[in-house]
mmCIF file of N, CA, C and O in Angstrom:
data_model
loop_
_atom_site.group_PDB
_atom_site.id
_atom_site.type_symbol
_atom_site.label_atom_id
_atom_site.label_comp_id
_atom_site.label_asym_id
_atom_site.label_seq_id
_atom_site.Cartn_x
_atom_site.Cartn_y
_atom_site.Cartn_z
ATOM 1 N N UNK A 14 5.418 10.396 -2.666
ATOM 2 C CA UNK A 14 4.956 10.499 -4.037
ATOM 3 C C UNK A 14 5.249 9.184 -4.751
ATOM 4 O O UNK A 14 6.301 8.558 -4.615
ATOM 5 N N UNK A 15 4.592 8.950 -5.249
ATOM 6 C CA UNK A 15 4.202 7.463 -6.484
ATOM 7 C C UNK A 15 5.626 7.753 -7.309
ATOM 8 O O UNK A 15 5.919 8.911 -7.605
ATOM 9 N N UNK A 16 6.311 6.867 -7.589
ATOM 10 C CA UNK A 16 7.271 6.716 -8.989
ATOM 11 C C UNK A 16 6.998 6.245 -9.376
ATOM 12 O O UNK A 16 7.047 5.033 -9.165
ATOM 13 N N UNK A 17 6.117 7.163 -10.886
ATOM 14 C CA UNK A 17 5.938 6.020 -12.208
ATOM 15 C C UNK A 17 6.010 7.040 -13.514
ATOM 16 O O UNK A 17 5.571 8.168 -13.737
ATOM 17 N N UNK A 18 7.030 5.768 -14.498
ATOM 18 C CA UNK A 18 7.549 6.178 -15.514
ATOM 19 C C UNK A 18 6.947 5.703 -16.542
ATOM 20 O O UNK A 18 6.718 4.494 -16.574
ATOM 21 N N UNK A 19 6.552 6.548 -17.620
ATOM 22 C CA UNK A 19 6.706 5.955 -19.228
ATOM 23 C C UNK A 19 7.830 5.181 -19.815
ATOM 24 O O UNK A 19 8.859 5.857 -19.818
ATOM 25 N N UNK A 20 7.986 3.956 -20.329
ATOM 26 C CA UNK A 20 8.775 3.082 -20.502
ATOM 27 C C UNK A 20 8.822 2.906 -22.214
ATOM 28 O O UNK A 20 9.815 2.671 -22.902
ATOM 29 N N UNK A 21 7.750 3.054 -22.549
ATOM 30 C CA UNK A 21 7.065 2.950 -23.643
ATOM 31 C C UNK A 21 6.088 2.730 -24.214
ATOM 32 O O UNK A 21 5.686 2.000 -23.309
ATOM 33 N N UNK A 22 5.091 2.678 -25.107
ATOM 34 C CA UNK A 22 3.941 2.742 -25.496
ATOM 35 C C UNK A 22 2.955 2.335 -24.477
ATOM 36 O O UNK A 22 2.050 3.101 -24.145
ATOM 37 N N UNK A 23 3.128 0.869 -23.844
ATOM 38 C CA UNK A 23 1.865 0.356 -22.717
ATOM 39 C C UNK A 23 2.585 -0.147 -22.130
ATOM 40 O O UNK A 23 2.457 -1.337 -21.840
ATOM 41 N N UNK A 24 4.014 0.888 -21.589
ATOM 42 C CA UNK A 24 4.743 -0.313 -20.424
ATOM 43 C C UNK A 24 5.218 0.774 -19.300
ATOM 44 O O UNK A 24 6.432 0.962 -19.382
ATOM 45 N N UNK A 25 4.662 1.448 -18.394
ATOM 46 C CA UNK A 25 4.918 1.774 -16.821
ATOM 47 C C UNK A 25 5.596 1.119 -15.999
ATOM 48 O O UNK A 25 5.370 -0.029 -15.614
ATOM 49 N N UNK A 26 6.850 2.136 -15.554
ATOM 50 C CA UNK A 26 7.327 1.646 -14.697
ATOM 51 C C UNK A 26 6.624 2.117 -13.229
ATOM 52 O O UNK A 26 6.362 3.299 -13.006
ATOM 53 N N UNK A 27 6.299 0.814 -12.064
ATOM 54 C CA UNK A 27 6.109 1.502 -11.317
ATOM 55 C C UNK A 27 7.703 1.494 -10.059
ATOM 56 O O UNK A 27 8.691 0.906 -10.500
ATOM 57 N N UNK A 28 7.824 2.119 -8.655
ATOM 58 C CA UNK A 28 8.174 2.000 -7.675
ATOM 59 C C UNK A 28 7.776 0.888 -6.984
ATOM 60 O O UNK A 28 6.554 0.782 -6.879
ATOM 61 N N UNK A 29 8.597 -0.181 -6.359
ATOM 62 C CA UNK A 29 8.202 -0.818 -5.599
ATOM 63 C C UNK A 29 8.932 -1.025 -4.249
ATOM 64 O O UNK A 29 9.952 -1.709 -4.324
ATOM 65 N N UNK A 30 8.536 -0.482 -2.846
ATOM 66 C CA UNK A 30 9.645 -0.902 -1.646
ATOM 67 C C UNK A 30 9.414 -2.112 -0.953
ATOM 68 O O UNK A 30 8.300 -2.600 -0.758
ATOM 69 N N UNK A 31 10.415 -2.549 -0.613
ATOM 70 C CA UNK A 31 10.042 -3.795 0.160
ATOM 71 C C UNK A 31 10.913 -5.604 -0.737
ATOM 72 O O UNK A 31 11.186 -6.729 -0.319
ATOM 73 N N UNK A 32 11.030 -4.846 -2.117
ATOM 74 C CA UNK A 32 11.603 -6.243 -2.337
ATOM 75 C C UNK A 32 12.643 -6.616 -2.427
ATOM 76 O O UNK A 32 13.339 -5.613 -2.584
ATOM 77 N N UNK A 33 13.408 -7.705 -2.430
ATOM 78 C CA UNK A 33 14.566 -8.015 -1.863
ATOM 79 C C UNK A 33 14.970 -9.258 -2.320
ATOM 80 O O UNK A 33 16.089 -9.659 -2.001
ATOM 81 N N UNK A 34 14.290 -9.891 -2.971
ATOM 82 C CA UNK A 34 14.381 -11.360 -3.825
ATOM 83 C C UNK A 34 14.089 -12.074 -4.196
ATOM 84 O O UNK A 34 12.990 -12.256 -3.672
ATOM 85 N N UNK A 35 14.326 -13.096 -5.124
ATOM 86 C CA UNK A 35 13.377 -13.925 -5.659
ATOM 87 C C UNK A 35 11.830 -14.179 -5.755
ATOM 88 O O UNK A 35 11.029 -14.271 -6.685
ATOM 89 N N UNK A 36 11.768 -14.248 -4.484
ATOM 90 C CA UNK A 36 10.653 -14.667 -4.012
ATOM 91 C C UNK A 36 9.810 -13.103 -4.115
ATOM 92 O O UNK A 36 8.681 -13.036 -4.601
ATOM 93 N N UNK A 37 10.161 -12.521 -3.860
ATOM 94 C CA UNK A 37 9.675 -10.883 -3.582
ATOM 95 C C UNK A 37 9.132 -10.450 -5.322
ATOM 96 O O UNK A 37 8.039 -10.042 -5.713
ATOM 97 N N UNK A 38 10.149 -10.686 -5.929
ATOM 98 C CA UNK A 38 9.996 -10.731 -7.605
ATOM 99 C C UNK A 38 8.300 -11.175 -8.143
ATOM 100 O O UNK A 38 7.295 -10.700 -8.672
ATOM 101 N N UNK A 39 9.042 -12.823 -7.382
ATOM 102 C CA UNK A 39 7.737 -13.673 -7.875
ATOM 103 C C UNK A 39 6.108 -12.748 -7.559
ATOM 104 O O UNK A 39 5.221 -12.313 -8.295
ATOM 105 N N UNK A 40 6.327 -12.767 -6.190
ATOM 106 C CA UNK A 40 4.865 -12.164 -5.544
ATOM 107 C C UNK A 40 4.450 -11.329 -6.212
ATOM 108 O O UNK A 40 3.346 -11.487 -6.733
ATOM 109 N N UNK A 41 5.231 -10.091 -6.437
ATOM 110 C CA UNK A 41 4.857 -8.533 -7.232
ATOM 111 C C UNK A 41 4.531 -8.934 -8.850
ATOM 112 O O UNK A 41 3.961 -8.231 -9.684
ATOM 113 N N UNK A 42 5.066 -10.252 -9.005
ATOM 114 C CA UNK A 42 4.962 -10.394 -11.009
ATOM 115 C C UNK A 42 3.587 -10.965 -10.952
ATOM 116 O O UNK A 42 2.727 -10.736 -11.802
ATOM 117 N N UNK A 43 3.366 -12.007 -9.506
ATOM 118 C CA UNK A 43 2.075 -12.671 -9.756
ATOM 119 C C UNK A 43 0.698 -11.156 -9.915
ATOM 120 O O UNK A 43 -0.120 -10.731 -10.731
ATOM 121 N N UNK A 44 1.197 -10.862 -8.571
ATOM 122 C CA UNK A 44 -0.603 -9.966 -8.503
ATOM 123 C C UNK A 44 -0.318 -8.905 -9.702
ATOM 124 O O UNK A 44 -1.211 -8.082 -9.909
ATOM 125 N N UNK A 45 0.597 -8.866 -10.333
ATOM 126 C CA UNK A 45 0.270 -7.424 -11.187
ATOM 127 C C UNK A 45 -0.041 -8.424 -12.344
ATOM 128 O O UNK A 45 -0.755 -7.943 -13.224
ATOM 129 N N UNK A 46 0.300 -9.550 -12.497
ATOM 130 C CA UNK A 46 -0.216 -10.327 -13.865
ATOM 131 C C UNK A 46 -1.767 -10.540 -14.040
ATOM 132 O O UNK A 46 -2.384 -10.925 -15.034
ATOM 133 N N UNK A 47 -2.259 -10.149 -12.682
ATOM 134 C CA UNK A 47 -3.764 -10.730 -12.620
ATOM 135 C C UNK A 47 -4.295 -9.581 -12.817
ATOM 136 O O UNK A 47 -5.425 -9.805 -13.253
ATOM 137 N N UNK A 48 -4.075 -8.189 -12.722
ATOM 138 C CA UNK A 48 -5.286 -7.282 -13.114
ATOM 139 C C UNK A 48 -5.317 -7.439 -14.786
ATOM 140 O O UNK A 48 -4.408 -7.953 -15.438
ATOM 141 N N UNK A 49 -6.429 -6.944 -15.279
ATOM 142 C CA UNK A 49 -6.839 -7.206 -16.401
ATOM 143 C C UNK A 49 -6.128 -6.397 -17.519
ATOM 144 O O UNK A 49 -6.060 -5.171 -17.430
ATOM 145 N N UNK A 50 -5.552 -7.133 -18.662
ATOM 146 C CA UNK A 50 -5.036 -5.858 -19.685
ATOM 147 C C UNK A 50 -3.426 -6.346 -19.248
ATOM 148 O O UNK A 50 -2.596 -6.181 -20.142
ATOM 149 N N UNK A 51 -3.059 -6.775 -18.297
ATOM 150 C CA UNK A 51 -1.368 -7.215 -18.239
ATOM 151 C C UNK A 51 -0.930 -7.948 -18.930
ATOM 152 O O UNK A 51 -1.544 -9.003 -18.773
ATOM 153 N N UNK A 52 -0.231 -8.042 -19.614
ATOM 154 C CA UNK A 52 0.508 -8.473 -20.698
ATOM 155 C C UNK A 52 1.766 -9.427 -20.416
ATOM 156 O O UNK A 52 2.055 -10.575 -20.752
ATOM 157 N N UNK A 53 2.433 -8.349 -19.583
ATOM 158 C CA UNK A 53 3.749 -8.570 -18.640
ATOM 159 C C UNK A 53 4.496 -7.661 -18.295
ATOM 160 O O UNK A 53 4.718 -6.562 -18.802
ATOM 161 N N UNK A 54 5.043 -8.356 -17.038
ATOM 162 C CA UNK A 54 5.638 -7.864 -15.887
ATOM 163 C C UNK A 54 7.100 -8.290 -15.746
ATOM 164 O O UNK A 54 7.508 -9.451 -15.745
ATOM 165 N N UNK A 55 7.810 -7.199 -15.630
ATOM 166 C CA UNK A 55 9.480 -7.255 -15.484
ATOM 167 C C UNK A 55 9.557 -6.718 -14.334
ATOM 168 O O UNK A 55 9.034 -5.635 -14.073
ATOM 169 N N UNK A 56 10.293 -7.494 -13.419
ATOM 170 C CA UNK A 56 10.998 -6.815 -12.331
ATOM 171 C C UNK A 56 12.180 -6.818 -12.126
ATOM 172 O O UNK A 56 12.892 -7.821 -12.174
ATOM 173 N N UNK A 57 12.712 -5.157 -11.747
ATOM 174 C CA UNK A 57 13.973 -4.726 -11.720
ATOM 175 C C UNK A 57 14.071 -4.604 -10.475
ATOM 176 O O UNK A 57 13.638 -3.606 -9.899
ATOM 177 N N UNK A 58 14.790 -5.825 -9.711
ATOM 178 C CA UNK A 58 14.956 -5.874 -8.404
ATOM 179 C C UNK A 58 15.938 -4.949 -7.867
ATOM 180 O O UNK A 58 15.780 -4.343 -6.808
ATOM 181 N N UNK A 59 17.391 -4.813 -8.943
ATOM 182 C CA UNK A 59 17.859 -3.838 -7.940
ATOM 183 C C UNK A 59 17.570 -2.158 -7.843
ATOM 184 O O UNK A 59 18.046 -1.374 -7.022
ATOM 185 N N UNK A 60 16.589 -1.862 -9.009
ATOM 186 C CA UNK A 60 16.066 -1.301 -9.000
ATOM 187 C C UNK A 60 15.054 -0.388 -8.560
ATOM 188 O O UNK A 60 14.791 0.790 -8.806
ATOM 189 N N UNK A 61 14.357 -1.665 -7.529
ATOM 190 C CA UNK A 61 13.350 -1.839 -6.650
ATOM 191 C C UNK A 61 12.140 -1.120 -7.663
ATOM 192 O O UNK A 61 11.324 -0.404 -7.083
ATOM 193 N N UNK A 62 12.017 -1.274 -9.005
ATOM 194 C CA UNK A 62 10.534 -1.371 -9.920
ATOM 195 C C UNK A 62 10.119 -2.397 -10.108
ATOM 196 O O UNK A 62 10.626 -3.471 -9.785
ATOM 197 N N UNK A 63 8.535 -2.090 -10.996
ATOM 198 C CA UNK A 63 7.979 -3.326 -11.674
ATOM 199 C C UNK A 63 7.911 -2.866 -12.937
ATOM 200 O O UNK A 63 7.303 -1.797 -12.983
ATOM 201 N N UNK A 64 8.315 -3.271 -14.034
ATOM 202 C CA UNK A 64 8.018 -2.571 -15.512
ATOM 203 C C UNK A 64 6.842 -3.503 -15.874
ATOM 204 O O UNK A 64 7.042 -4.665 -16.229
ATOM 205 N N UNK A 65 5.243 -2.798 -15.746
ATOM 206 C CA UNK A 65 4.119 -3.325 -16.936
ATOM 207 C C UNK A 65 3.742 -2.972 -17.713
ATOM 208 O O UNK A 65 3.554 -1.782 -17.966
ATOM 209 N N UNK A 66 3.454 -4.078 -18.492
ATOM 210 C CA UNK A 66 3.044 -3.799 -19.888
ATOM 211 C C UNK A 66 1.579 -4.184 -20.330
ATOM 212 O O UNK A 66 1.351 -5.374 -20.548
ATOM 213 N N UNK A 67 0.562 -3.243 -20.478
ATOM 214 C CA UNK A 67 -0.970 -3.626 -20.755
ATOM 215 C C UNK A 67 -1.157 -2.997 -21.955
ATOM 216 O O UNK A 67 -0.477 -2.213 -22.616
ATOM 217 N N UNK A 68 -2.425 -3.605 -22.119
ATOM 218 C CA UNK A 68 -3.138 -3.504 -23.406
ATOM 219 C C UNK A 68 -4.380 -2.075 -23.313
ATOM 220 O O UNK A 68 -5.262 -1.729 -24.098
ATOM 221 N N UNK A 69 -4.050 -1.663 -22.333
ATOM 222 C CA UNK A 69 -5.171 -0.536 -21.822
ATOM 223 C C UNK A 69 -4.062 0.024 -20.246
ATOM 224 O O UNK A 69 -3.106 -0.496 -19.671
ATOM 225 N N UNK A 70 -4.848 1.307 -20.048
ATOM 226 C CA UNK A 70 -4.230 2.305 -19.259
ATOM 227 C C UNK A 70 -4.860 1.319 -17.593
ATOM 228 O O UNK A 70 -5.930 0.731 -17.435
ATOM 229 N N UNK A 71 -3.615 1.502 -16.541
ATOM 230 C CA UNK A 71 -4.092 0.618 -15.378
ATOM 231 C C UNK A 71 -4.504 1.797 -14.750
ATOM 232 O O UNK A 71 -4.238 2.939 -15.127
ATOM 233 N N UNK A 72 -5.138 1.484 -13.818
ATOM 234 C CA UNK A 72 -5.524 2.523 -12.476
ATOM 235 C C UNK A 72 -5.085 2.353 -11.525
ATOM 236 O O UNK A 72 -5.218 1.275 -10.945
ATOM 237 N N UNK A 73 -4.202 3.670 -10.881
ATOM 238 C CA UNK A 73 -2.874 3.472 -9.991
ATOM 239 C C UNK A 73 -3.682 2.831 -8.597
ATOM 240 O O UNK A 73 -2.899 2.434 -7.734
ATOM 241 N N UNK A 74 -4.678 2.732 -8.378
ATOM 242 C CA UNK A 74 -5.870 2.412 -6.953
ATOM 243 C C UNK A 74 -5.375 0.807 -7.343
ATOM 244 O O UNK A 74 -5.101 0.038 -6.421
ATOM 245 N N UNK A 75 -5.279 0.349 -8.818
ATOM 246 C CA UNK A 75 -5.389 -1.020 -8.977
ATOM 247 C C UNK A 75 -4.038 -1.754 -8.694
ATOM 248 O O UNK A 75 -3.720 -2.812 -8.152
ATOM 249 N N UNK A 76 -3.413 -0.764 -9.278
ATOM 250 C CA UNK A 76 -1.754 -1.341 -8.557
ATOM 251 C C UNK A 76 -1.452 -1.167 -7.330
ATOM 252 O O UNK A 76 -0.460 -1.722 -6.857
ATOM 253 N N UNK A 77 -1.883 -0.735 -6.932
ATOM 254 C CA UNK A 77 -1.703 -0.427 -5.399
ATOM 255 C C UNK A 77 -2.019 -1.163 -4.782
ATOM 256 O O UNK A 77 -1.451 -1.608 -3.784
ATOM 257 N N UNK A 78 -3.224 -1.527 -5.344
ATOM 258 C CA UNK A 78 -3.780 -2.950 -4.348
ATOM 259 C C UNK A 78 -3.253 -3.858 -4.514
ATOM 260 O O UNK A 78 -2.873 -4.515 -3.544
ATOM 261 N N UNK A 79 -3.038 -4.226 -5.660
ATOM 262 C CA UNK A 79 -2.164 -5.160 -5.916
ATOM 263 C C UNK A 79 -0.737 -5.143 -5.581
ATOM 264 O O UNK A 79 -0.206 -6.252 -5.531
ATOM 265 N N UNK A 80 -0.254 -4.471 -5.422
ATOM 266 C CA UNK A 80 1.558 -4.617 -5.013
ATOM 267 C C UNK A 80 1.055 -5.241 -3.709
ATOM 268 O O UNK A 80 1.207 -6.392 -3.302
ATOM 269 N N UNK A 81 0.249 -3.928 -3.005
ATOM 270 C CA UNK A 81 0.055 -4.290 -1.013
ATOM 271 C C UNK A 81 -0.446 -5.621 -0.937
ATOM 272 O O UNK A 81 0.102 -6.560 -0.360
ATOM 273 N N UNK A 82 -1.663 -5.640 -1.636
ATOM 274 C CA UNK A 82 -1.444 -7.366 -1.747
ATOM 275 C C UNK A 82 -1.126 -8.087 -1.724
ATOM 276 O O UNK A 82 -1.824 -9.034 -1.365
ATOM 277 N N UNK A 83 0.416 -8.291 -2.144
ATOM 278 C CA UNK A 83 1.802 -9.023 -2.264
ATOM 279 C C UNK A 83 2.357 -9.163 -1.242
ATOM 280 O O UNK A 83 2.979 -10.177 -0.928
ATOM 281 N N UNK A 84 2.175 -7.826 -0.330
ATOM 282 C CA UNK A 84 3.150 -7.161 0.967
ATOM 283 C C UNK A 84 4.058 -6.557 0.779
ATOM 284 O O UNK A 84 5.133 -6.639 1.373
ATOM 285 N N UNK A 85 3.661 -5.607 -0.382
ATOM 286 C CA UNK A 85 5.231 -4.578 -0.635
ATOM 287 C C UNK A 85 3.984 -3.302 -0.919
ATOM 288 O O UNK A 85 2.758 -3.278 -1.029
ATOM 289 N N UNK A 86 5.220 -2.213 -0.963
ATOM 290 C CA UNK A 86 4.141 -0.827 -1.343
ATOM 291 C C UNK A 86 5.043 -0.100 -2.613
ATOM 292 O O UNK A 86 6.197 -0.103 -3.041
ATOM 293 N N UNK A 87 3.845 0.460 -2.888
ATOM 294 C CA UNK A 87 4.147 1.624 -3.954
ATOM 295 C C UNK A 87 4.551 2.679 -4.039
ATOM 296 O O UNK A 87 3.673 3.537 -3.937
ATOM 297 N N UNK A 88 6.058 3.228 -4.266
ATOM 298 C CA UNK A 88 6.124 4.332 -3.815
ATOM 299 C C UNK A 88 6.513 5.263 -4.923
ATOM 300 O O UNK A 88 6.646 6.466 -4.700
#
């Protein structure tokens, strides 16, 4: 099952497995910065989330692609 939280008004947290550092951060902040409506992206590494923040509702198909994209998944 997907973990994703209301954070606040336009900011979802999602689940992310697979990351582990810096670099892992970077990847997951880049592709979720590029779907449309992202605002910004916090990652809570030890957390293993991504907290985004858009200007419109994302479509979980779109994050998805985008995390795997990176080489991490959504869980």
């Amino acid at each position: 099952m997907t973990a994703v939280a209301e954070t606040g008004a336009n900011t979802i947290a999602y689940g992310v497995q697979g990351m582990s550092c810096g670099h892992c951060s970077a990847a997951v902040t880049e592709a979720l910065t590029a779907l449309p409506g992202v605002s910004a992206v916090e990652i809570d590494l030890p957390g293993k989330r991504a907290l985004v923040t858009a200007s419109t509702a994302l479509e979980i198909a779109a994050v998805r692609d985008a995390i795997e994209g990176a080489g991490y998944q959504l869980v």
